[in-house]
Amino acid sequence: MKVTFAHMGNLWITVKTILEDLGLEVVVPPRPSRHSLDIGVRHSPEFACFPLKMNIGDYVGAIEKGADTIVMVGGIGPCRLGHYAQVQMEILKDLGYQAEMVILEPPRGHFSALLDKIRYLTGNKPLSRVVRALRFGWEKLYSLDCLDRALVKTRPLEPVPGTAGSAHRRAVAAVAEAGGIEATRRATEAGVAAILAAGETAGGGSGQPAAGLPAGTRTPLRVGIVGEVFMVAEPFANLDLERRLGEMGVEVTRALYVSDWVRANLFLDTLRLKRRSRQTIVKQAASPYLGHFVGGEGLESVGESVIYSRQGYDGVIHVAPFTCMPEIVATSLLPEVGRDLGLPNMSLFLDEHTGDAGLATRLEAFVDLLARRRARLKTGAEVAAPRPLRKPSTGHTCWKSLAGGRRGSEGKPCVPWDRRGLGDDQGYRGR
Amino acid sequence: MSPGGIPFLGKGAVIGLPRALLHYELYPFWRALFETLDLEVAVSAPTSRDLIESGAKRAVDEACLPVKAYYGHVMALRDKVDAVFMPRVVSLHRGTYTCPKLLGLPDMIRHNVGRLPPAIVADFDETKRGRGLGETGVALGRRLGKSGRQAREAVAAGFEALNAFRRALWAGVSFEEAAALAARGEGVPTADWRDVTTPNGHPRVALVGHAYNIFDPGVNLDLVRKLRGLGCRVVTSEMLSDEEVRVESEAMPKEIFWSSGRRIMAAVKRFRRDGLVDGMIHIISFACGPDSMVGEIAERETRRESALPYMALTIDEHTAEAGLVTRLEAFADMLWRRRRKTGGTYR
């Protein structure tokens, strides 16, 4: 059995680690490229969302390298991801590929179906062995996200563009190679230090200014990125949004790292071990605007934007694949969030037709706007005071949804959200 | 103001129902519910070009045509009613959802449409215990200041109307007739479309899709009448009973988790397998998320497993009438040619 899976950013390292630790032969698909995308677009339904098309390109590339089994996640809706596997199987079948697809569905009340799939994949390895592999995979996932966090923090400060990026690439390769949890930790610590060192010269006052920052500016603009998890995590899909912004002198924060997603969706919160989970905080922040989950990351996009504004960010960029349903809800609400809280935001709906130059123009315009706004705020020409916070039921009388469950107290500051590693400014700090 | 923040609505106050989206699945329920609660119901005028345009101005570009039409219908109700009813229908069946856009719809309307009359919002969610159509309906009645007994009676009347409406649809009656039958409390027509053979071997065409695309002539450019004009007998995915949908759906390796997607998939399978129809048209709103998946599976399966002619018809606010007519004529011509060649059996 030669196992493969779809790409999403650096997630392949984690998945490869887990599967190989379980003794499976893994075929990593070629990195997404124009070529793999073309294959995906040609065979996928026109209005399917972008990640599905990219996945098809990955599968075809991997099958041609010899893979015969595809591991894919399922879902219970209402986001389309839950039916990806069925559609992708149909497409591969019509293309004449014999690959088998193993779909890992989230357990609904009982774990037996999921365990059966895992047993099938691993050839009846004991469960403790599986847990050990998952633990190792989690370490790599968390490490990679730490490296990404260090990178986006350093990029706007680097005197020579690209140095932080190459340090990051070397660190990722080291983490990918690491053969155990301890080795992964060591590689991560060395990697974070190397990446941060790439920005030191400017911050340390060596006289050489950061290349990306406008003259006379010392602190980079801070922009939060919210949106659909695949589009945020896959640089090929979002046309390297984080690098572009970083090179314009913007410090980017991603609302949702894959490790957060796993944490929220796969363990702690699903098992209700944590009472004030990240999900609750985000839901409360979003409640004046959106009173119900809408699948995918729609509610998170709204809630995280509100949280960014509380943390004094300069702006928010919202990224989603074209036709994404949950994010269409979010994009309908974000302009109002921006007006209320004085938070400039921009929605980017991306797909295979998105042009490089068009995106660059929009980003430059947005960053210019943020820079001018910050200057005006500094001189007092504009006042940052946002409109008073909205309550869930103002103006119209019955906005409080009936039988809608408990409501958040959106006036209260967020409690700190603990995180290991890179300092608390990456977490949710109340102002 | 009554408890729960709902405006005081006296006897005979008018509640506006936007004639869009799930209106085409639940209208008899809402109507019986509110009328039993001594409130009057006003439905917005049928979808028109102007109405869609006014809605499209307020909605984001990425939204689909039916959602834009919903915006338009809410805007048309402004200044005409005492309150507008915007249910958030999360789920109509255990294990399924409607659509993410419908889950966020009341919030999208609130933040994008100005000068709204007081709005009545309630979450109907069959996936959660005690939040279903009936339970939330009772809670809604109570919040409107009625007694628990009256609220329960209203929900019972709602279900009675809804069941009559659905049985009429399953027998093959049009939306308007079924709604009228349900409102009058009359019996269900006994004639069943499954038993009626088409005279002269006219082709029978299945129209599958969301109820709001099938039943709203303003959205689908009067598709049903156009098909009839071409000599086709039209049956729709709304004419399958819940039982038929359940049987087909449970036979699938993974059930579709959108309620209308589940029905569409079941209809495609049943129509195809039992030779109930001679051709199939799937009507899809441009950029519809669920249909992009369901339609793809349906189309590929149908192509692989049968010789049934299948056409996916995509509509949006820019769809031109002439283009649609051409495609329908080509489809109908092909069916008639097939009839001649096969001696009326289409096989």
mmCIF file of N, CA, C and O in Angstrom, chain A residues 43 45 47-48 52 75-80 82-84 86-87 90-91 93-94 105 108 288-294 323 325 328-329 332-333 336 349 392 396-399 401-403, chain B residues 1 5-7 60 62 88 90 95 97 100-101 103-104 106-108 110-112 116 118-119 121-123 131 140 143 254-258 286-287 289-290 292-293 296-297 300 304 314:
data_model
loop_
_atom_site.group_PDB
_atom_site.id
_atom_site.type_symbol
_atom_site.label_atom_id
_atom_site.label_comp_id
_atom_site.label_asym_id
_atom_site.label_seq_id
_atom_site.Cartn_x
_atom_site.Cartn_y
_atom_site.Cartn_z
ATOM 1 N N HIS A 43 -10.648 18.868 -14.522
ATOM 2 C CA HIS A 43 -11.504 17.727 -14.214
ATOM 3 C C HIS A 43 -12.508 17.994 -13.107
ATOM 4 O O HIS A 43 -13.322 17.132 -12.798
ATOM 5 N N PRO A 45 -15.663 20.119 -11.022
ATOM 6 C CA PRO A 45 -16.825 20.932 -11.350
ATOM 7 C C PRO A 45 -16.469 22.419 -11.287
ATOM 8 O O PRO A 45 -15.694 22.840 -10.423
ATOM 9 N N PHE A 47 -17.990 25.120 -10.308
ATOM 10 C CA PHE A 47 -18.271 25.933 -9.130
ATOM 11 C C PHE A 47 -17.823 25.264 -7.838
ATOM 12 O O PHE A 47 -18.172 25.700 -6.764
ATOM 13 N N ALA A 48 -17.106 24.152 -7.959
ATOM 14 C CA ALA A 48 -16.541 23.586 -6.744
ATOM 15 C C ALA A 48 -15.567 24.596 -6.191
ATOM 16 O O ALA A 48 -15.003 25.407 -6.929
ATOM 17 N N LEU A 52 -10.855 21.941 -3.599
ATOM 18 C CA LEU A 52 -11.183 20.663 -4.241
ATOM 19 C C LEU A 52 -10.401 20.501 -5.538
ATOM 20 O O LEU A 52 -9.842 19.447 -5.835
ATOM 21 N N GLY A 75 -16.608 14.868 6.841
ATOM 22 C CA GLY A 75 -17.209 15.971 7.590
ATOM 23 C C GLY A 75 -18.708 15.811 7.621
ATOM 24 O O GLY A 75 -19.273 15.000 6.875
ATOM 25 N N ILE A 76 -19.346 16.567 8.495
ATOM 26 C CA ILE A 76 -20.802 16.428 8.626
ATOM 27 C C ILE A 76 -21.531 17.696 8.203
ATOM 28 O O ILE A 76 -22.701 17.866 8.479
ATOM 29 N N GLY A 77 -20.849 18.582 7.503
ATOM 30 C CA GLY A 77 -21.506 19.750 6.972
ATOM 31 C C GLY A 77 -21.623 20.866 7.990
ATOM 32 O O GLY A 77 -21.169 20.720 9.094
ATOM 33 N N PRO A 78 -22.210 21.985 7.521
ATOM 34 C CA PRO A 78 -22.739 22.223 6.186
ATOM 35 C C PRO A 78 -21.693 22.681 5.171
ATOM 36 O O PRO A 78 -22.045 22.925 4.036
ATOM 37 N N CYS A 79 -20.412 22.759 5.576
ATOM 38 C CA CYS A 79 -19.390 23.158 4.607
ATOM 39 C C CYS A 79 -19.171 22.019 3.612
ATOM 40 O O CYS A 79 -19.301 20.852 3.941
ATOM 41 N N ARG A 80 -18.800 22.378 2.388
ATOM 42 C CA ARG A 80 -18.677 21.391 1.316
ATOM 43 C C ARG A 80 -17.569 20.386 1.535
ATOM 44 O O ARG A 80 -17.562 19.317 0.955
ATOM 45 N N GLY A 82 -17.040 18.326 3.639
ATOM 46 C CA GLY A 82 -17.529 17.018 4.047
ATOM 47 C C GLY A 82 -17.888 16.110 2.890
ATOM 48 O O GLY A 82 -17.968 14.899 3.055
ATOM 49 N N HIS A 83 -18.138 16.675 1.711
ATOM 50 C CA HIS A 83 -18.456 15.836 0.557
ATOM 51 C C HIS A 83 -17.344 15.826 -0.497
ATOM 52 O O HIS A 83 -17.525 15.279 -1.574
ATOM 53 N N TYR A 84 -16.211 16.452 -0.177
ATOM 54 C CA TYR A 84 -15.096 16.429 -1.122
ATOM 55 C C TYR A 84 -14.787 15.015 -1.586
ATOM 56 O O TYR A 84 -14.655 14.736 -2.767
ATOM 57 N N GLN A 86 -16.369 12.223 -1.757
ATOM 58 C CA GLN A 86 -17.293 11.549 -2.678
ATOM 59 C C GLN A 86 -17.127 12.080 -4.099
ATOM 60 O O GLN A 86 -17.078 11.317 -5.064
ATOM 61 N N VAL A 87 -17.060 13.417 -4.213
ATOM 62 C CA VAL A 87 -16.925 14.007 -5.548
ATOM 63 C C VAL A 87 -15.571 13.630 -6.153
ATOM 64 O O VAL A 87 -15.462 13.271 -7.330
ATOM 65 N N GLU A 90 -15.561 10.176 -7.548
ATOM 66 C CA GLU A 90 -16.248 10.117 -8.843
ATOM 67 C C GLU A 90 -15.323 10.588 -9.954
ATOM 68 O O GLU A 90 -15.235 9.990 -11.020
ATOM 69 N N ILE A 91 -14.629 11.699 -9.694
ATOM 70 C CA ILE A 91 -13.756 12.269 -10.721
ATOM 71 C C ILE A 91 -12.625 11.296 -11.056
ATOM 72 O O ILE A 91 -12.353 11.009 -12.226
ATOM 73 N N LYS A 93 -12.541 8.117 -10.603
ATOM 74 C CA LYS A 93 -13.093 6.928 -11.253
ATOM 75 C C LYS A 93 -13.269 7.187 -12.753
ATOM 76 O O LYS A 93 -12.877 6.377 -13.588
ATOM 77 N N ASP A 94 -13.851 8.357 -13.091
ATOM 78 C CA ASP A 94 -14.063 8.678 -14.506
ATOM 79 C C ASP A 94 -12.749 8.885 -15.246
ATOM 80 O O ASP A 94 -12.680 8.711 -16.466
ATOM 81 N N GLU A 105 -13.927 9.920 8.725
ATOM 82 C CA GLU A 105 -15.067 10.751 9.117
ATOM 83 C C GLU A 105 -14.942 11.093 10.598
ATOM 84 O O GLU A 105 -14.535 10.259 11.394
ATOM 85 N N ARG A 108 -19.214 10.384 15.206
ATOM 86 C CA ARG A 108 -20.475 10.977 15.666
ATOM 87 C C ARG A 108 -21.012 10.095 16.779
ATOM 88 O O ARG A 108 -21.788 9.196 16.548
ATOM 89 N N PRO A 288 -22.425 40.052 18.101
ATOM 90 C CA PRO A 288 -23.221 41.206 17.669
ATOM 91 C C PRO A 288 -23.495 41.203 16.167
ATOM 92 O O PRO A 288 -24.385 41.899 15.705
ATOM 93 N N TYR A 289 -22.738 40.435 15.421
ATOM 94 C CA TYR A 289 -22.882 40.466 13.972
ATOM 95 C C TYR A 289 -23.460 39.176 13.417
ATOM 96 O O TYR A 289 -24.245 39.186 12.474
ATOM 97 N N LEU A 290 -23.042 38.063 13.984
ATOM 98 C CA LEU A 290 -23.472 36.772 13.467
ATOM 99 C C LEU A 290 -23.826 35.894 14.647
ATOM 100 O O LEU A 290 -22.987 35.624 15.495
ATOM 101 N N GLY A 291 -25.066 35.474 14.702
ATOM 102 C CA GLY A 291 -25.549 34.806 15.898
ATOM 103 C C GLY A 291 -25.594 33.296 15.800
ATOM 104 O O GLY A 291 -26.187 32.639 16.636
ATOM 105 N N HIS A 292 -24.989 32.722 14.780
ATOM 106 C CA HIS A 292 -25.093 31.286 14.608
ATOM 107 C C HIS A 292 -23.899 30.798 13.821
ATOM 108 O O HIS A 292 -23.391 31.526 12.972
ATOM 109 N N PHE A 293 -23.458 29.567 14.068
ATOM 110 C CA PHE A 293 -22.376 29.047 13.243
ATOM 111 C C PHE A 293 -22.888 28.872 11.808
ATOM 112 O O PHE A 293 -24.077 28.664 11.597
ATOM 113 N N VAL A 294 -22.012 29.008 10.837
ATOM 114 C CA VAL A 294 -22.438 28.874 9.446
ATOM 115 C C VAL A 294 -21.587 27.846 8.715
ATOM 116 O O VAL A 294 -21.575 27.806 7.497
ATOM 117 N N THR A 323 -16.938 31.217 -4.362
ATOM 118 C CA THR A 323 -18.179 30.460 -4.093
ATOM 119 C C THR A 323 -18.226 29.825 -2.700
ATOM 120 O O THR A 323 -19.147 29.086 -2.403
ATOM 121 N N MET A 325 -19.386 29.164 0.719
ATOM 122 C CA MET A 325 -20.651 29.609 1.320
ATOM 123 C C MET A 325 -20.476 30.270 2.685
ATOM 124 O O MET A 325 -20.986 31.368 2.903
ATOM 125 N N ILE A 328 -19.031 33.674 2.303
ATOM 126 C CA ILE A 328 -19.932 34.667 1.701
ATOM 127 C C ILE A 328 -20.741 35.333 2.802
ATOM 128 O O ILE A 328 -20.965 36.551 2.788
ATOM 129 N N VAL A 329 -21.157 34.557 3.782
ATOM 130 C CA VAL A 329 -21.846 35.144 4.940
ATOM 131 C C VAL A 329 -20.901 36.121 5.633
ATOM 132 O O VAL A 329 -21.269 37.262 5.927
ATOM 133 N N SER A 332 -20.370 39.369 3.850
ATOM 134 C CA SER A 332 -21.526 40.260 3.920
ATOM 135 C C SER A 332 -21.512 41.069 5.201
ATOM 136 O O SER A 332 -22.136 42.126 5.264
ATOM 137 N N LEU A 333 -20.856 40.561 6.234
ATOM 138 C CA LEU A 333 -20.916 41.204 7.544
ATOM 139 C C LEU A 333 -19.680 42.041 7.852
ATOM 140 O O LEU A 333 -19.741 42.982 8.623
ATOM 141 N N GLU A 336 -19.648 45.927 7.863
ATOM 142 C CA GLU A 336 -20.319 46.511 9.016
ATOM 143 C C GLU A 336 -19.413 46.444 10.255
ATOM 144 O O GLU A 336 -19.350 47.391 11.033
ATOM 145 N N PHE A 349 -11.644 37.076 -2.688
ATOM 146 C CA PHE A 349 -12.148 35.775 -3.114
ATOM 147 C C PHE A 349 -11.261 35.293 -4.255
ATOM 148 O O PHE A 349 -11.220 35.911 -5.311
ATOM 149 N N PRO A 392 -26.455 42.460 20.765
ATOM 150 C CA PRO A 392 -27.113 41.558 19.812
ATOM 151 C C PRO A 392 -28.513 42.012 19.447
ATOM 152 O O PRO A 392 -29.007 41.667 18.406
ATOM 153 N N HIS A 396 -33.702 46.868 15.898
ATOM 154 C CA HIS A 396 -34.785 45.939 15.625
ATOM 155 C C HIS A 396 -35.043 45.203 16.909
ATOM 156 O O HIS A 396 -34.149 44.952 17.681
ATOM 157 N N THR A 397 -36.252 44.834 17.070
ATOM 158 C CA THR A 397 -36.604 44.406 18.406
ATOM 159 C C THR A 397 -36.303 42.955 18.691
ATOM 160 O O THR A 397 -36.024 42.607 19.803
ATOM 161 N N CYS A 398 -36.350 42.132 17.733
ATOM 162 C CA CYS A 398 -36.271 40.714 18.085
ATOM 163 C C CYS A 398 -35.053 40.044 17.516
ATOM 164 O O CYS A 398 -35.123 38.961 16.994
ATOM 165 N N TRP A 399 -33.907 40.733 17.582
ATOM 166 C CA TRP A 399 -32.753 40.089 16.990
ATOM 167 C C TRP A 399 -32.223 38.965 17.830
ATOM 168 O O TRP A 399 -31.552 38.098 17.360
ATOM 169 N N SER A 401 -32.059 35.731 18.913
ATOM 170 C CA SER A 401 -32.658 34.551 18.310
ATOM 171 C C SER A 401 -33.391 33.747 19.369
ATOM 172 O O SER A 401 -32.922 33.602 20.478
ATOM 173 N N LEU A 402 -34.522 33.238 18.997
ATOM 174 C CA LEU A 402 -35.266 32.404 19.927
ATOM 175 C C LEU A 402 -34.570 31.075 20.029
ATOM 176 O O LEU A 402 -34.068 30.549 19.063
ATOM 177 N N ALA A 403 -34.598 30.517 21.201
ATOM 178 C CA ALA A 403 -34.008 29.203 21.425
ATOM 179 C C ALA A 403 -32.589 29.159 20.888
ATOM 180 O O ALA A 403 -32.131 28.161 20.399
ATOM 181 N N MET B 1 -43.819 46.324 25.366
ATOM 182 C CA MET B 1 -43.070 45.256 24.677
ATOM 183 C C MET B 1 -43.209 43.941 25.436
ATOM 184 O O MET B 1 -43.128 43.909 26.652
ATOM 185 N N GLY B 5 -38.279 40.637 23.923
ATOM 186 C CA GLY B 5 -37.895 41.706 23.029
ATOM 187 C C GLY B 5 -38.654 41.755 21.727
ATOM 188 O O GLY B 5 -38.335 42.524 20.844
ATOM 189 N N ILE B 6 -39.684 40.959 21.594
ATOM 190 C CA ILE B 6 -40.458 41.010 20.356
ATOM 191 C C ILE B 6 -41.446 42.171 20.463
ATOM 192 O O ILE B 6 -41.991 42.422 21.535
ATOM 193 N N PRO B 7 -41.650 42.914 19.401
ATOM 194 C CA PRO B 7 -42.581 44.037 19.476
ATOM 195 C C PRO B 7 -43.970 43.542 19.850
ATOM 196 O O PRO B 7 -44.324 42.410 19.549
ATOM 197 N N VAL B 60 -23.917 40.969 -1.406
ATOM 198 C CA VAL B 60 -22.564 40.876 -1.967
ATOM 199 C C VAL B 60 -22.640 40.158 -3.316
ATOM 200 O O VAL B 60 -23.522 39.339 -3.552
ATOM 201 N N GLU B 62 -20.957 37.818 -4.519
ATOM 202 C CA GLU B 62 -20.752 36.373 -4.501
ATOM 203 C C GLU B 62 -22.008 35.596 -4.139
ATOM 204 O O GLU B 62 -22.058 34.387 -4.318
ATOM 205 N N ARG B 88 -34.460 31.514 10.816
ATOM 206 C CA ARG B 88 -33.150 30.954 10.516
ATOM 207 C C ARG B 88 -33.336 29.441 10.554
ATOM 208 O O ARG B 88 -33.332 28.827 11.608
ATOM 209 N N VAL B 90 -32.008 26.158 10.307
ATOM 210 C CA VAL B 90 -30.698 25.498 10.327
ATOM 211 C C VAL B 90 -30.813 24.104 9.747
ATOM 212 O O VAL B 90 -29.993 23.661 8.961
ATOM 213 N N GLY B 95 -29.564 15.200 10.963
ATOM 214 C CA GLY B 95 -28.402 14.803 10.179
ATOM 215 C C GLY B 95 -28.193 15.624 8.918
ATOM 216 O O GLY B 95 -27.288 15.338 8.148
ATOM 217 N N TYR B 97 -28.315 19.775 7.061
ATOM 218 C CA TYR B 97 -28.403 21.220 7.229
ATOM 219 C C TYR B 97 -29.044 21.786 5.977
ATOM 220 O O TYR B 97 -29.148 21.099 4.962
ATOM 221 N N PRO B 100 -25.149 26.973 4.373
ATOM 222 C CA PRO B 100 -24.502 27.980 5.221
ATOM 223 C C PRO B 100 -25.071 29.381 5.023
ATOM 224 O O PRO B 100 -25.204 30.139 5.973
ATOM 225 N N LYS B 101 -25.415 29.701 3.770
ATOM 226 C CA LYS B 101 -25.924 31.056 3.538
ATOM 227 C C LYS B 101 -27.266 31.259 4.229
ATOM 228 O O LYS B 101 -27.573 32.351 4.687
ATOM 229 N N LEU B 103 -28.086 29.810 6.988
ATOM 230 C CA LEU B 103 -27.788 29.898 8.412
ATOM 231 C C LEU B 103 -27.418 31.325 8.810
ATOM 232 O O LEU B 103 -27.659 31.745 9.928
ATOM 233 N N GLY B 104 -26.805 32.052 7.882
ATOM 234 C CA GLY B 104 -26.401 33.415 8.210
ATOM 235 C C GLY B 104 -27.349 34.469 7.676
ATOM 236 O O GLY B 104 -27.100 35.659 7.836
ATOM 237 N N PRO B 106 -30.457 35.854 8.305
ATOM 238 C CA PRO B 106 -31.022 36.988 9.048
ATOM 239 C C PRO B 106 -29.959 38.024 9.391
ATOM 240 O O PRO B 106 -30.237 39.233 9.349
ATOM 241 N N ASP B 107 -28.739 37.564 9.709
ATOM 242 C CA ASP B 107 -27.671 38.515 10.027
ATOM 243 C C ASP B 107 -27.229 39.287 8.794
ATOM 244 O O ASP B 107 -26.944 40.482 8.856
ATOM 245 N N MET B 108 -27.171 38.590 7.654
ATOM 246 C CA MET B 108 -26.789 39.277 6.421
ATOM 247 C C MET B 108 -27.809 40.364 6.090
ATOM 248 O O MET B 108 -27.451 41.473 5.691
ATOM 249 N N ARG B 110 -29.864 41.916 8.216
ATOM 250 C CA ARG B 110 -29.842 42.972 9.232
ATOM 251 C C ARG B 110 -28.735 43.982 8.965
ATOM 252 O O ARG B 110 -28.914 45.177 9.168
ATOM 253 N N HIS B 111 -27.574 43.493 8.517
ATOM 254 C CA HIS B 111 -26.442 44.401 8.368
ATOM 255 C C HIS B 111 -26.335 45.019 6.981
ATOM 256 O O HIS B 111 -25.433 45.785 6.722
ATOM 257 N N ASN B 112 -27.228 44.633 6.087
ATOM 258 C CA ASN B 112 -27.100 45.166 4.730
ATOM 259 C C ASN B 112 -28.347 45.850 4.203
ATOM 260 O O ASN B 112 -28.289 46.504 3.178
ATOM 261 N N LEU B 116 -35.362 48.573 8.131
ATOM 262 C CA LEU B 116 -36.116 47.335 8.303
ATOM 263 C C LEU B 116 -37.227 47.537 9.316
ATOM 264 O O LEU B 116 -37.040 48.209 10.315
ATOM 265 N N PRO B 118 -39.581 45.941 12.379
ATOM 266 C CA PRO B 118 -39.194 44.968 13.397
ATOM 267 C C PRO B 118 -39.141 43.581 12.791
ATOM 268 O O PRO B 118 -39.985 43.227 11.973
ATOM 269 N N ALA B 119 -38.155 42.829 13.186
ATOM 270 C CA ALA B 119 -37.984 41.513 12.592
ATOM 271 C C ALA B 119 -38.208 40.431 13.635
ATOM 272 O O ALA B 119 -37.852 40.597 14.793
ATOM 273 N N VAL B 121 -37.090 36.789 14.420
ATOM 274 C CA VAL B 121 -36.118 35.777 14.029
ATOM 275 C C VAL B 121 -36.236 34.609 14.994
ATOM 276 O O VAL B 121 -36.423 34.807 16.188
ATOM 277 N N ALA B 122 -36.183 33.423 14.476
ATOM 278 C CA ALA B 122 -36.177 32.247 15.341
ATOM 279 C C ALA B 122 -35.331 31.172 14.671
ATOM 280 O O ALA B 122 -35.331 31.048 13.457
ATOM 281 N N ASP B 123 -34.593 30.429 15.497
ATOM 282 C CA ASP B 123 -33.728 29.375 14.957
ATOM 283 C C ASP B 123 -34.452 28.037 14.995
ATOM 284 O O ASP B 123 -34.803 27.569 16.075
ATOM 285 N N ARG B 131 -35.172 21.977 19.678
ATOM 286 C CA ARG B 131 -35.038 23.207 18.877
ATOM 287 C C ARG B 131 -35.687 23.052 17.514
ATOM 288 O O ARG B 131 -35.453 23.845 16.624
ATOM 289 N N LEU B 140 -41.860 30.431 19.873
ATOM 290 C CA LEU B 140 -42.150 31.656 19.132
ATOM 291 C C LEU B 140 -43.529 32.183 19.508
ATOM 292 O O LEU B 140 -43.698 33.381 19.777
ATOM 293 N N ARG B 143 -43.387 33.741 22.837
ATOM 294 C CA ARG B 143 -42.693 35.030 22.823
ATOM 295 C C ARG B 143 -43.547 36.115 22.189
ATOM 296 O O ARG B 143 -43.344 37.291 22.437
ATOM 297 N N LYS B 254 -22.539 7.484 1.634
ATOM 298 C CA LYS B 254 -22.621 8.577 2.601
ATOM 299 C C LYS B 254 -23.794 9.460 2.210
ATOM 300 O O LYS B 254 -23.842 9.959 1.090
ATOM 301 N N GLU B 255 -24.726 9.638 3.143
ATOM 302 C CA GLU B 255 -25.890 10.464 2.822
ATOM 303 C C GLU B 255 -25.463 11.913 2.640
ATOM 304 O O GLU B 255 -24.568 12.401 3.330
ATOM 305 N N ILE B 256 -26.129 12.597 1.718
ATOM 306 C CA ILE B 256 -25.843 14.013 1.514
ATOM 307 C C ILE B 256 -26.318 14.779 2.747
ATOM 308 O O ILE B 256 -27.416 14.547 3.227
ATOM 309 N N PHE B 257 -25.479 15.702 3.262
ATOM 310 C CA PHE B 257 -25.873 16.377 4.493
ATOM 311 C C PHE B 257 -26.554 17.731 4.276
ATOM 312 O O PHE B 257 -26.689 18.503 5.210
ATOM 313 N N TRP B 258 -26.966 18.035 3.060
ATOM 314 C CA TRP B 258 -27.828 19.194 2.843
ATOM 315 C C TRP B 258 -29.230 18.658 2.551
ATOM 316 O O TRP B 258 -29.375 17.749 1.702
ATOM 317 N N PHE B 286 -26.218 29.889 -10.168
ATOM 318 C CA PHE B 286 -24.800 30.145 -10.383
ATOM 319 C C PHE B 286 -24.086 30.192 -9.029
ATOM 320 O O PHE B 286 -24.550 30.853 -8.103
ATOM 321 N N ALA B 287 -22.966 29.493 -8.941
ATOM 322 C CA ALA B 287 -22.131 29.491 -7.732
ATOM 323 C C ALA B 287 -22.815 28.852 -6.535
ATOM 324 O O ALA B 287 -22.457 29.128 -5.404
ATOM 325 N N GLY B 289 -23.171 26.342 -3.830
ATOM 326 C CA GLY B 289 -22.201 25.429 -3.243
ATOM 327 C C GLY B 289 -22.672 23.992 -3.198
ATOM 328 O O GLY B 289 -22.027 23.106 -3.763
ATOM 329 N N PRO B 290 -23.808 23.723 -2.536
ATOM 330 C CA PRO B 290 -24.260 22.326 -2.465
ATOM 331 C C PRO B 290 -24.461 21.707 -3.838
ATOM 332 O O PRO B 290 -24.052 20.568 -4.077
ATOM 333 N N SER B 292 -23.005 22.356 -6.596
ATOM 334 C CA SER B 292 -21.763 22.092 -7.329
ATOM 335 C C SER B 292 -21.259 20.689 -7.005
ATOM 336 O O SER B 292 -20.646 20.039 -7.846
ATOM 337 N N MET B 293 -21.539 20.218 -5.793
ATOM 338 C CA MET B 293 -21.105 18.872 -5.410
ATOM 339 C C MET B 293 -22.150 17.832 -5.813
ATOM 340 O O MET B 293 -21.844 16.858 -6.490
ATOM 341 N N GLU B 296 -22.482 17.369 -9.515
ATOM 342 C CA GLU B 296 -21.355 16.664 -10.125
ATOM 343 C C GLU B 296 -21.494 15.152 -9.936
ATOM 344 O O GLU B 296 -21.322 14.385 -10.882
ATOM 345 N N ILE B 297 -21.836 14.745 -8.714
ATOM 346 C CA ILE B 297 -22.004 13.309 -8.463
ATOM 347 C C ILE B 297 -23.157 12.786 -9.321
ATOM 348 O O ILE B 297 -23.044 11.751 -9.986
ATOM 349 N N ARG B 300 -22.183 12.661 -13.161
ATOM 350 C CA ARG B 300 -21.220 11.596 -13.498
ATOM 351 C C ARG B 300 -21.852 10.217 -13.364
ATOM 352 O O ARG B 300 -21.657 9.356 -14.218
ATOM 353 N N ARG B 304 -22.528 7.553 -16.418
ATOM 354 C CA ARG B 304 -21.854 6.269 -16.376
ATOM 355 C C ARG B 304 -22.849 5.118 -16.405
ATOM 356 O O ARG B 304 -22.612 4.090 -17.015
ATOM 357 N N THR B 314 -27.658 26.344 -15.565
ATOM 358 C CA THR B 314 -27.228 27.293 -14.538
ATOM 359 C C THR B 314 -27.909 28.633 -14.762
ATOM 360 O O THR B 314 -27.914 29.141 -15.875
#
